Amino acid sequence: MFTGGLCIGYVSDAIHTGVLPKALRQVREERPGIHIALYNLTAQEQFEGFRQRSLDIALVCEPIPAGIRTCWQHRYSKTRSTSRYPLGTHW
């Protein structure tokens, strides 16, 4: 069983569009031992969280600024939301 923690930043659209609830259900099913901390933050606050390595995942609706390295991105066509994972995330 996987244990540990996952810090997720999100913008409000991630809840209203169902992106965050769906992702949480999937993580809970696949990794039930993981503690998840959620942070409702602006995109800029999430980018700063990436820089400081205090966020593992950011759900934002803006392009990634220069200097932030990611290992996975996904654009949601209906909402234009983008999930960002910092380089080196293992969960």
Short mmCIF file of C-alpha atoms in Angstrom, two decimals:
data_model
loop_
_atom_site.label_atom_id
_atom_site.label_comp_id
_atom_site.label_asym_id
_atom_site.label_seq_id
_atom_site.Cartn_x
_atom_site.Cartn_y
_atom_site.Cartn_z
CA MET A 1 0.00 0.00 0.00
CA PHE A 2 1.22 3.47 -0.87
CA THR A 3 1.43 6.00 1.95
CA GLY A 4 2.51 9.60 2.20
CA GLY A 5 1.00 12.89 1.22
CA LEU A 6 -0.06 14.76 -1.86
CA CYS A 7 -0.50 18.55 -1.91
CA ILE A 8 -2.90 19.73 -4.62
CA GLY A 9 -3.49 23.35 -5.57
CA TYR A 10 -6.58 24.16 -7.58
CA VAL A 11 -8.63 27.04 -8.97
CA SER A 12 -12.40 27.10 -8.40
CA ASP A 13 -13.14 25.95 -11.95
CA ALA A 14 -11.53 22.60 -11.12
CA ILE A 15 -14.38 21.91 -8.69
CA HIS A 16 -17.23 23.34 -10.77
CA THR A 17 -16.21 21.40 -13.88
CA GLY A 18 -15.79 18.13 -11.97
CA VAL A 19 -12.08 17.81 -12.74
CA LEU A 20 -10.96 17.86 -9.09
CA PRO A 21 -13.69 15.54 -7.70
CA LYS A 22 -13.01 13.00 -10.46
CA ALA A 23 -9.25 13.10 -9.83
CA LEU A 24 -9.77 12.72 -6.07
CA ARG A 25 -11.99 9.66 -6.55
CA GLN A 26 -9.38 8.08 -8.79
CA VAL A 27 -6.52 8.72 -6.36
CA ARG A 28 -8.57 7.39 -3.42
CA GLU A 29 -9.36 4.20 -5.37
CA GLU A 30 -5.81 3.62 -6.61
CA ARG A 31 -3.89 4.86 -3.56
CA PRO A 32 -6.15 4.67 -0.48
CA GLY A 33 -3.25 5.24 1.97
CA ILE A 34 -2.32 8.66 0.53
CA HIS A 35 -3.17 11.74 2.60
CA ILE A 36 -4.41 14.55 0.32
CA ALA A 37 -4.20 18.22 1.24
CA LEU A 38 -6.22 20.64 -0.95
CA TYR A 39 -5.42 24.32 -1.40
CA ASN A 40 -7.75 26.73 -3.20
CA LEU A 41 -5.19 29.12 -4.71
CA THR A 42 -4.86 31.50 -7.61
CA ALA A 43 -2.79 30.28 -10.53
CA GLN A 44 0.03 32.62 -9.52
CA GLU A 45 0.03 31.24 -5.96
CA GLN A 46 0.18 27.72 -7.38
CA PHE A 47 3.10 28.60 -9.64
CA GLU A 48 4.91 29.97 -6.59
CA GLY A 49 4.08 26.71 -4.77
CA PHE A 50 5.78 24.84 -7.60
CA ARG A 51 8.83 27.04 -7.34
CA GLN A 52 9.02 26.38 -3.61
CA ARG A 53 8.17 22.67 -4.12
CA SER A 54 5.29 22.97 -1.63
CA LEU A 55 2.72 21.74 -4.20
CA ASP A 56 2.77 18.39 -5.95
CA ILE A 57 -0.06 19.12 -8.38
CA ALA A 58 -1.54 22.36 -9.69
CA LEU A 59 -4.86 22.60 -11.47
CA VAL A 60 -4.75 25.90 -13.33
CA CYS A 61 -6.29 27.59 -16.38
CA GLU A 62 -3.23 29.57 -17.45
CA PRO A 63 -0.09 28.80 -19.43
CA ILE A 64 2.96 27.78 -17.43
CA PRO A 65 5.36 30.69 -16.90
CA ALA A 66 9.00 30.37 -17.88
CA GLY A 67 11.15 28.64 -15.29
CA ILE A 68 8.59 26.08 -14.10
CA ARG A 69 9.45 22.57 -15.23
CA THR A 70 6.68 19.99 -15.42
CA CYS A 71 6.65 16.30 -16.17
CA TRP A 72 3.01 16.05 -17.24
CA GLN A 73 0.39 18.42 -18.57
CA HIS A 74 -3.16 17.85 -19.68
CA ARG A 75 -5.52 20.37 -21.20
CA TYR A 76 -9.22 19.82 -20.64
CA SER A 77 -11.04 20.84 -23.81
CA LYS A 78 -14.30 21.96 -22.22
CA THR A 79 -12.77 24.10 -19.48
CA ARG A 80 -9.32 24.88 -20.80
CA SER A 81 -8.03 23.90 -17.38
CA THR A 82 -4.56 22.42 -17.29
CA SER A 83 -3.15 20.00 -14.75
CA ARG A 84 0.52 20.51 -13.98
CA TYR A 85 2.85 18.16 -12.16
CA PRO A 86 6.29 19.41 -11.08
CA LEU A 87 9.26 17.51 -12.46
CA GLY A 88 10.18 14.63 -10.17
CA THR A 89 6.76 14.06 -8.63
CA HIS A 90 6.25 10.44 -7.58
CA TRP A 91 2.84 9.40 -6.26
#
